[in-house]
Structures are given as structure tokens and as C-alpha cells.
Short mmCIF file of C-alpha atoms and ligand atoms in Angstrom, two decimals:
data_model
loop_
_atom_site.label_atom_id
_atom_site.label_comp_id
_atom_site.label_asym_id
_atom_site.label_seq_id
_atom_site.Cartn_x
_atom_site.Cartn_y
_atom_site.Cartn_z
CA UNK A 859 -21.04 5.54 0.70
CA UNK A 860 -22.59 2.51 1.64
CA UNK A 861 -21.77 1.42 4.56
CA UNK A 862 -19.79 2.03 7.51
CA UNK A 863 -18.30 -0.11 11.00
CA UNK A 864 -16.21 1.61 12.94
CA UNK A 865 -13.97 -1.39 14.04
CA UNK A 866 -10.72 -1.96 17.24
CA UNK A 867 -8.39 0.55 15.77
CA UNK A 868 -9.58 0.73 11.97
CA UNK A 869 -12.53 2.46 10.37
CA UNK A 870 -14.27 0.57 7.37
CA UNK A 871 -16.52 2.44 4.49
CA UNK A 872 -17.28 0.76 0.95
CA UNK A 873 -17.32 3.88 -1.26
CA UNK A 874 -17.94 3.07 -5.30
CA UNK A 875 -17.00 -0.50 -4.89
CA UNK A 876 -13.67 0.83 -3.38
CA UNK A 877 -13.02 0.24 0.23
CA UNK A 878 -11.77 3.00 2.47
CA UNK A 879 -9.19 1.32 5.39
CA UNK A 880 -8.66 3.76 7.95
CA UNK A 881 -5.90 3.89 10.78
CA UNK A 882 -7.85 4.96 13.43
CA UNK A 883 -5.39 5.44 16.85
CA UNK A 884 -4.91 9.04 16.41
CA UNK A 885 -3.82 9.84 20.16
CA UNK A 886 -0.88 7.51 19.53
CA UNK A 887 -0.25 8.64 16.00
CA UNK A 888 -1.48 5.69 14.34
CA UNK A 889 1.01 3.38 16.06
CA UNK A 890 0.26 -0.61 15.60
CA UNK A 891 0.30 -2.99 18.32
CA UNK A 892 -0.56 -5.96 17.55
CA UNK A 893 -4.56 -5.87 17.69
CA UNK A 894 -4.42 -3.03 15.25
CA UNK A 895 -2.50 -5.50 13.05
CA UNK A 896 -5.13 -8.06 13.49
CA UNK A 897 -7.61 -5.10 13.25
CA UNK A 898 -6.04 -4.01 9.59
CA UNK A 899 -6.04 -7.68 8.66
CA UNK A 900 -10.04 -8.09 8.92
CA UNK A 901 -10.71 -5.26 7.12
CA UNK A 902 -8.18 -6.31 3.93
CA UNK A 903 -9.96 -9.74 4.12
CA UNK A 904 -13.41 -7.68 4.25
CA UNK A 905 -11.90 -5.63 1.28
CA UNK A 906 -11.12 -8.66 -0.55
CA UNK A 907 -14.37 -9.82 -0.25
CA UNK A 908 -16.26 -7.11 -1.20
CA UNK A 909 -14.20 -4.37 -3.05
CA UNK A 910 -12.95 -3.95 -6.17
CA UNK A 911 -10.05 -1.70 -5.23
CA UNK A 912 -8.98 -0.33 -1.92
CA UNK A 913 -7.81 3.03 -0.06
CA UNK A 914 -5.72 2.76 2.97
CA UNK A 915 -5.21 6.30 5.08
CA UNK A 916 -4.86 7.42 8.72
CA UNK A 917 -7.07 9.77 10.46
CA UNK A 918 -5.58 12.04 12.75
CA UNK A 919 -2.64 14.39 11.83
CA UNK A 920 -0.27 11.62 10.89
CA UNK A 921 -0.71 8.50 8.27
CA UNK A 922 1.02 6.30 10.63
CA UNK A 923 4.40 6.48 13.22
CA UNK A 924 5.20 2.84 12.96
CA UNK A 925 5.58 -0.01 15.89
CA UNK A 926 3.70 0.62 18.77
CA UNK A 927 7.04 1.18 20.97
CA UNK A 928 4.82 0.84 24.47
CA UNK A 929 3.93 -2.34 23.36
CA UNK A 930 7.42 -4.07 21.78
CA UNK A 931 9.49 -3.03 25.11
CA UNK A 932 7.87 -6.00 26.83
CA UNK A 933 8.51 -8.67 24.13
CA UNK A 934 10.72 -11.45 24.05
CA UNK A 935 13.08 -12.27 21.29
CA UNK A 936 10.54 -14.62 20.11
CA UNK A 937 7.26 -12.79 20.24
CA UNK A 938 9.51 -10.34 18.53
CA UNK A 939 9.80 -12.44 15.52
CA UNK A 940 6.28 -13.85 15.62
CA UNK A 941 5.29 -10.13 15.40
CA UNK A 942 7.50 -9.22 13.05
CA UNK A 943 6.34 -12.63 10.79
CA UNK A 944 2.53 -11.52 11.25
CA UNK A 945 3.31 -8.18 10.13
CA UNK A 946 4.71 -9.73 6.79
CA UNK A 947 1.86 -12.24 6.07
CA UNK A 948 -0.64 -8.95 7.11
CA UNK A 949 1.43 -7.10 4.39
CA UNK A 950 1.57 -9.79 2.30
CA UNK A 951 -2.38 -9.80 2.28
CA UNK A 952 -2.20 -6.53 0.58
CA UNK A 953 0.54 -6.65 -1.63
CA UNK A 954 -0.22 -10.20 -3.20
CA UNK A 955 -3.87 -10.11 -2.75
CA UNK A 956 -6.22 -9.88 -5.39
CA UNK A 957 -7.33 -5.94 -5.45
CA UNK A 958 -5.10 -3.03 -6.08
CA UNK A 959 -4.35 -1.16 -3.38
CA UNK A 960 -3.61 2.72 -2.77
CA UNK A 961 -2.27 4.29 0.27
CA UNK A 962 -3.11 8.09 0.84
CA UNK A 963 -0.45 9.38 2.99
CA UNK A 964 -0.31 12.94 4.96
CA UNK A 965 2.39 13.78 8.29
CA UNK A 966 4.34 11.25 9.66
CA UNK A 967 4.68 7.98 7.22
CA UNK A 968 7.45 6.63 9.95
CA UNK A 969 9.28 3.11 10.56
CA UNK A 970 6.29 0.73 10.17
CA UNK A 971 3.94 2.91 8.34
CA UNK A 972 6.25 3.63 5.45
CA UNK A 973 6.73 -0.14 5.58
CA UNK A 974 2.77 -0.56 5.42
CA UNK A 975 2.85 2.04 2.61
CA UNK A 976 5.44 0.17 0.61
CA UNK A 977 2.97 -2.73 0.77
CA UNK A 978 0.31 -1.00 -0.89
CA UNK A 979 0.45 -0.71 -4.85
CA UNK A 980 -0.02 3.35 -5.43
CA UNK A 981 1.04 6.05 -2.62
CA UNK A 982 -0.74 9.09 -2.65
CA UNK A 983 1.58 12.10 -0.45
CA UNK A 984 0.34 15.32 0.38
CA UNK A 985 2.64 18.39 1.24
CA UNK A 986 2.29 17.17 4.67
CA UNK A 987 3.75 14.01 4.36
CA UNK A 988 7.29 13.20 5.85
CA UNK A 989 9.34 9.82 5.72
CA UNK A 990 11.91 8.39 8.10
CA UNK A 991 13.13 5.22 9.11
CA UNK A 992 13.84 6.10 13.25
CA UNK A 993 14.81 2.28 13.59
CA UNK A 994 18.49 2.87 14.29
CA UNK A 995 17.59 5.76 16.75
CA UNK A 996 15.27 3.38 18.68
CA UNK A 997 17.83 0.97 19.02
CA UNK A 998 15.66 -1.76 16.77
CA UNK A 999 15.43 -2.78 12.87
CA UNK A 1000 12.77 -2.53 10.12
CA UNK A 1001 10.24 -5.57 10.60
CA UNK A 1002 7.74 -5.19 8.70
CA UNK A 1003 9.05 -5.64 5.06
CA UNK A 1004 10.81 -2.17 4.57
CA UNK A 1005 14.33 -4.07 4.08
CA UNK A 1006 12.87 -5.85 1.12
CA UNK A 1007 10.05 -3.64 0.00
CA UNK A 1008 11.22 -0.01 1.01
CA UNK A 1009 15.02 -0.83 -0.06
CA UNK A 1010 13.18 -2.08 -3.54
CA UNK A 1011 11.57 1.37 -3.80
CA UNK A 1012 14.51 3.74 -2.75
CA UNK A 1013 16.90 1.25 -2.96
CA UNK A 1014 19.55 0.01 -0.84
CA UNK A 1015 22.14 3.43 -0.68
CA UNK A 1016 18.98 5.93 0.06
CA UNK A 1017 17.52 3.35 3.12
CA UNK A 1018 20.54 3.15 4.35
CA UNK A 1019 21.34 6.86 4.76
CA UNK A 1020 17.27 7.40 6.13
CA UNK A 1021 18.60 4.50 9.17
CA UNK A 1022 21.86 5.66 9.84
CA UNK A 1023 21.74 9.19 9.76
CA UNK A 1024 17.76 9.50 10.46
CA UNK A 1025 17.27 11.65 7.00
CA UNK A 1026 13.73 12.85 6.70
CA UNK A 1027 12.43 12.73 3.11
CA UNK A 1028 9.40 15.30 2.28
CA UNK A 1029 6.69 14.35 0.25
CA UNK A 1030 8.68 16.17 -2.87
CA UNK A 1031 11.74 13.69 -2.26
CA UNK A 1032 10.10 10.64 -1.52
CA UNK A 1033 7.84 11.26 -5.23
CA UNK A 1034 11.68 11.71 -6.59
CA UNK A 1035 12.96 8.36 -4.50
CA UNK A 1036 9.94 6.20 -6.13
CA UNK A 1037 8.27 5.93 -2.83
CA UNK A 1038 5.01 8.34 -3.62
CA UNK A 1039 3.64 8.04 -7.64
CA UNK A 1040 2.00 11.69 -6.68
CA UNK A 1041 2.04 14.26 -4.67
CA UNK A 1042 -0.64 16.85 -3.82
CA UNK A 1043 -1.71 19.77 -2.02
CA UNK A 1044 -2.50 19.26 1.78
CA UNK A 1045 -5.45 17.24 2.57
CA UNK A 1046 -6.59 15.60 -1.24
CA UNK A 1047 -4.35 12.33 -0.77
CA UNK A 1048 -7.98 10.82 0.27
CA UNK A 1049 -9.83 12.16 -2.52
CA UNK A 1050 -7.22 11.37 -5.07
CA UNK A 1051 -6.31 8.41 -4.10
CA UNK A 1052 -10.24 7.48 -4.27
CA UNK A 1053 -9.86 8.42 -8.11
CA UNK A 1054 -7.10 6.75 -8.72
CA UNK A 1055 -8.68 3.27 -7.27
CA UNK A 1056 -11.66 3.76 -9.31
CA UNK A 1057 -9.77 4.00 -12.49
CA UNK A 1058 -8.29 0.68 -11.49
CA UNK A 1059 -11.14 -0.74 -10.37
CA UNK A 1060 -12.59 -0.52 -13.78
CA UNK A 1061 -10.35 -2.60 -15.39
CA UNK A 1062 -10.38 -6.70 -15.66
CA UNK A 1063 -10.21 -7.68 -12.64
CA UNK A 1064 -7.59 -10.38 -13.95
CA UNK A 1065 -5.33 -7.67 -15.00
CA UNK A 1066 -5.20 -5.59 -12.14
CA UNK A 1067 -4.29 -9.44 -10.65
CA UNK A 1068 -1.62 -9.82 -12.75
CA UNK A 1069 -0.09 -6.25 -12.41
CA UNK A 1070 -0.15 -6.42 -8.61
CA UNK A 1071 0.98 -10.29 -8.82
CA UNK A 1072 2.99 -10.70 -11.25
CA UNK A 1073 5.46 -7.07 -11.88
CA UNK A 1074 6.87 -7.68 -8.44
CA UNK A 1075 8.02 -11.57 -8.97
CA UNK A 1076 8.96 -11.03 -12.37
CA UNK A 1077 11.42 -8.18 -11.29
CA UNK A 1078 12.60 -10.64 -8.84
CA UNK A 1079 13.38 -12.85 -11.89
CA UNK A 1080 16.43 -13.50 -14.38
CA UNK A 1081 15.31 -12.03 -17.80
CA UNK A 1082 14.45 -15.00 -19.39
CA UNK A 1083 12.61 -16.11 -16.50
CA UNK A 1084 10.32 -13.37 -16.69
CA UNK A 1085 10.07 -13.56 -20.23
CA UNK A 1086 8.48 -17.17 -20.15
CA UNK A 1087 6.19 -15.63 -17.29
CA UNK A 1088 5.25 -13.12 -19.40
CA UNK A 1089 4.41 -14.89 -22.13
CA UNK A 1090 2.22 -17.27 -20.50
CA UNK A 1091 0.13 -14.16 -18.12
CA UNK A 1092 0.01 -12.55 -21.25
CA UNK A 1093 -1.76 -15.29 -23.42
CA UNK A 1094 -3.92 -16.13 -20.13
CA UNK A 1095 -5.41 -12.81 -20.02
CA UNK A 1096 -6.14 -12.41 -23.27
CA UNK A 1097 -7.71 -15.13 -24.06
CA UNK A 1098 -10.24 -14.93 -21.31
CA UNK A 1099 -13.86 -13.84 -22.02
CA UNK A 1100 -13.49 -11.01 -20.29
CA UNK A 1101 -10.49 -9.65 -22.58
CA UNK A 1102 -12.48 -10.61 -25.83
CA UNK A 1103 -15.48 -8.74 -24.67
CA UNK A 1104 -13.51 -5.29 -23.80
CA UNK A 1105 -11.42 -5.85 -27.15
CA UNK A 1106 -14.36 -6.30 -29.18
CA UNK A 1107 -15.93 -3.22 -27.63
CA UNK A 1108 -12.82 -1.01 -28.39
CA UNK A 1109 -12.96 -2.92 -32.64
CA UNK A 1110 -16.66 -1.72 -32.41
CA UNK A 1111 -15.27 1.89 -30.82
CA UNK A 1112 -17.42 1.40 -27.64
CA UNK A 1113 -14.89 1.95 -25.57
CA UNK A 1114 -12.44 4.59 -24.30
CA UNK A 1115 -9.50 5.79 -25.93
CA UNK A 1116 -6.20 6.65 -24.48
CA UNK A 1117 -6.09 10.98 -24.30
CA UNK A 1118 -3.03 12.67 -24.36
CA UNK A 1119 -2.50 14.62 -20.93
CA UNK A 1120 -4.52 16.91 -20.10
CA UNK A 1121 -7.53 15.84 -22.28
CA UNK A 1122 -8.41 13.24 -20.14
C1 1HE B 1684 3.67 6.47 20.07
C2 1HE B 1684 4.36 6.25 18.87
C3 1HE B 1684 4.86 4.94 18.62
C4 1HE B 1684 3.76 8.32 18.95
N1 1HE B 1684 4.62 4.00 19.54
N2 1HE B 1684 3.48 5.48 20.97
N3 1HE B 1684 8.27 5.04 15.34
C5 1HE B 1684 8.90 6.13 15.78
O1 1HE B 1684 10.00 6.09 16.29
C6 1HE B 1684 8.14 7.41 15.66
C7 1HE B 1684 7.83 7.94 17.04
N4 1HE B 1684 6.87 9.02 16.97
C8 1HE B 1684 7.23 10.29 16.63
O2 1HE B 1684 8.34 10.57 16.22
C9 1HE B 1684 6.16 11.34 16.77
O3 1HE B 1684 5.20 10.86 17.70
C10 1HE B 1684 5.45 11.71 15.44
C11 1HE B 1684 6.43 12.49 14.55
C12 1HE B 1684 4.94 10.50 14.71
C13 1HE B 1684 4.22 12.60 15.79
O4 1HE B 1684 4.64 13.69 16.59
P1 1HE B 1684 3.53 14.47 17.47
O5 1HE B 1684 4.24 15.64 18.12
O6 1HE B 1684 2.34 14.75 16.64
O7 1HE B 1684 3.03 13.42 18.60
P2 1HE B 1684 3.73 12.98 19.99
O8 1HE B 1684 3.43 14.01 21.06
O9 1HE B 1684 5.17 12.62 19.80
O10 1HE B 1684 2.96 11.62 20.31
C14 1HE B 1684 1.61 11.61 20.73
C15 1HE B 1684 1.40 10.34 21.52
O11 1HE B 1684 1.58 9.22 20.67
C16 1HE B 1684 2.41 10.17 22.64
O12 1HE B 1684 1.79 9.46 23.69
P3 1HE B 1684 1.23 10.24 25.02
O13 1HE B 1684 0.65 9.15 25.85
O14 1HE B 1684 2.41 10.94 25.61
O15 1HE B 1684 0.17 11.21 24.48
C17 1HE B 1684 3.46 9.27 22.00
O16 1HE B 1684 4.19 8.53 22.97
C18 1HE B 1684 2.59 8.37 21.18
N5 1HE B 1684 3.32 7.76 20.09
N6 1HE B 1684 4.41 7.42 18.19
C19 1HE B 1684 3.96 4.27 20.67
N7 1HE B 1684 5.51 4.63 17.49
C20 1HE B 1684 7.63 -3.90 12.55
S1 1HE B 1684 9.07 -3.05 12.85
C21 1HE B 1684 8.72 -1.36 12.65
C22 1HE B 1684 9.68 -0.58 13.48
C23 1HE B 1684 9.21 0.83 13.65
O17 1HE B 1684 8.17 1.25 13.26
S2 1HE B 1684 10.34 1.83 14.44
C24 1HE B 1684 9.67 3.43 14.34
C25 1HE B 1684 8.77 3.72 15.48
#
């Protein structure tokens, strides 16, 4: 560990190259108003400056419980949008940034923090961790991405049944929904999530740009659309110095090979 500031609302440590993002509101379960959102913006801009890869998790007993609730009863229709729109370009700034993300999620991942999950790249679970979308029961609607991001994951028939019916999806069912890429015992989502990052942050930096950048838009895109993209990423990243360097190194069998499982 390198360094640590202890921020409004977040906690900030550069571990390995990999920065650790933590929700740090635990007497209100995490919940964001909107300084924590400006508070979780500065450190992603910090992470983007500095990290190679980045771990997002909640201290407390809960990842996160969503919308600060105190906070959005006062709001107007119109601060209610401006909120909503600074949540997405917030979001945004982790999704379509340049370093790959992992979330390591443990209790509630609820309304907003399942949405902030969804904007991160890998999510971690423990046995702890529960999912719900309470909108409906609250009266409100997802704002912070989920209709596009979570209903991408889960799709559209799953998200719907989590806001009408207020289904709760365990950590087991949210791996089997596409929401969580693993799930392990209580209290290692931190410490695998860590492992994970550092595996990605060992890779070109380009590619882990194009992965993060480039999967999501090209699912968004007819086939042969994507296909062009493709193409051109593709030759892009190859060709750059970077690319020749690590293929020469694997020719010259200085480099890594791929294990089966469990040699690894
Ligand atoms: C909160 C919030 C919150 C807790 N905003 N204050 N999210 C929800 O509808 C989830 C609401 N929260 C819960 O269901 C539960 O709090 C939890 C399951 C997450 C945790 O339960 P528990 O028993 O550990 O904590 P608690 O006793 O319910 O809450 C502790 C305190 O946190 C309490 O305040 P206190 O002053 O009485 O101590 C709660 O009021 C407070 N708290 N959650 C404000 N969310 C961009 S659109 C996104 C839309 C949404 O996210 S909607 C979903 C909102």
C-alpha cells in the first residue's frame, strides 16, 4: 500500500498500481447523495490518473443501498434529472474510462448500487451479497443506468420481475443472471477482486482499452457494423509497439502460457 486519503464519503488507497475506491457512509448503508457522487467522481479521475486497474467496494456491512432517499424527497423534477444525468456521466467515467474496473460486492447491492456495480467491468459477490431493485416500492425509477446497463446484464424479463415484484437475487442467482462473474465465500470479494485487477492490469494497457471500450458499443452494433470495428481495433492493437514487443517475447518463449484450470 502506498498511500492513503481518507476523502467526503470515499476512502482512497493505491495498492500494486491498482486503486482501492471505497464507499465509506456506513451508518447510512452506503447511500449516495449527491456529494458522495461528486466524492466517487474524484477518486475515478484520481484512479485514472494514477492506476492501472481499479477496485470499487463498500465498507460497512453493505456494498451500497442505492439513492440517498433523505436527500431526493426534497428535489424538484428538475434537480431530479440533473441528478439522475450526473449519476450517468459519474458512471460513465467508469465504464468508458480508460482502466478496468472491478466491483467487490458483499450485503445489500440495492437500487443505485447494483446500478454502480453494473458500471464497473468485473463484479466480485460474496455469500453475503443480495440484489434488488426497491424502485417500484419507493414509488421512484432506476436513474442511474440500471435500465440500460442492469437490463443488459439480466435482461429485460428478470429486471422487470426484481421492480415489480421486489425479487431479491442472492449472490448464487445474480452469478447465474450475469450480474456477478464470481462468487466467493464471505468477506474475500476485496481480496479477489484485488487479484483479479492485477491480472488485468498486466496486460497492454491498449487492450484492456479496447475490451472495456469497445465489447459494449460493438454489442450495441448491427453485425457488420461491429465487424468493420473489429477489424480496424484489431489491426490498431496489433500493430502497436507495445503488441510487437509482448508477441516477440511469447516467439522467444519469454512469456506466459495459457494453463489449463487449475494449473494456473
Ligand atoms: C438510508 C438508505 C437509503 C439505509 N437512503 N438512508 N434504496 C433502498 O430502498 C434500500 C433502503 N435500505 C434498506 O433496505 C436497508 O437499509 C438495507 C437492506 C440496505 C440495510 O438494512 P440495515 O438493517 O442494515 O440498515 P437500516 O437500519 O435499514 O438503515 C440504517 C440507516 O441507514 C438508517 O438511518 P438511521 O438514521 O435510522 O440510522 C436508514 O434510514 C439509512 N438508510 N438505506 C437513505 N437508500 C439514481 S436512482 C437510484 C434509485 C435507488 O437507489 S432506489 C433504492 C433505494
Amino acid at each position: 500500500m502506498s498511500d492513503m486519503t481518507v476523502g467526503d464519503f470515499v476512502t482512497y488507497e493505491l495498492v500494486d498500481d491498482i486503486a482501492h475506491v471505497g464507499l465509506n457512509r456506513p451508518e447510512k448503508r452506503n447511500a449516495i447523495s449527491d456529494r458522495f457522487v461528486e466524492a466517487i467522481a474524484a477518486a475515478v479521475a484520481r484512479a485514472e490518473r494514477e492506476a492501472k486497474a481499479a477496485v470499487l467496494h463498500g465498507h460497512g456491512n453493505h456494498f451500497c443501498a442505492g439513492l440517498d432517499l433523505a436527500e431526493h424527497v426534497q428535489k424538484t423534477p428538475i434537480e431530479g434529472v440533473r441528478g439522475s444525468r450526473r449519476w450517468h456521466a459519474v458512471f460513465a467515467g467508469i465504464e468508458h474510462g480508460t482502466i478496468p474496473w472491478f466491483s467487490a460486492l458483499h450485503g445489500a447491492v440495492v437500487g443505485g448500487g447494483l446500478e454502480l456495480a453494473a458500471a464497473t467491468h468485473i463484479r466480485v459477490a460474496d455469500e453475503t451479497a443480495f440484489f434488488a431493485l426497491p424502485e417500484g416500492q419507493r414509488g421512484i425509477f432506476v436513474g442511474g443506468g440500471g435500465s440500460v446497463r442492469v437490463a443488459r446484464l439480466i435482461g429485460v424479463a428478470r429486471m422487470t420481475d426484481m421492480m415489480l415484484t421486489g425479487r431479491v437475487a442472492s449472490a448464487n442467482e445474480a452469478e447465474r443472471w450475469n450480474v456477478a462473474q464470481y462468487v466467493v465465500p464471505a468477506g474475500q470479494a476485496r481480496a479477489k477482486a484485488h487479484a483479479l485487477a492485477c491480472k488485468a492490469a498486466s496486460n497492454a494497457p491498449l487492450s484492456n482499452y479496447a475490451v472495456i471500450n469497445a465489447l459494449p458499443r460493438i454489442q450495441d452494433m448491427a453485425k457488420e457494423d461491429g465487424l468493420f470495428v473489429e477489424s480496424f481495433i484489431s489491426s490498431f492493437t496489433t500493430t502497436s509497439p507495445e503488441a510487437e514487443e509482448r508477441l516477440r517475447a511469447f516467439l522467444e518463449k519469454r512469456a506466459g502460457r495459457v494453463q489449463a484450470p487449475g494449473n494456473a
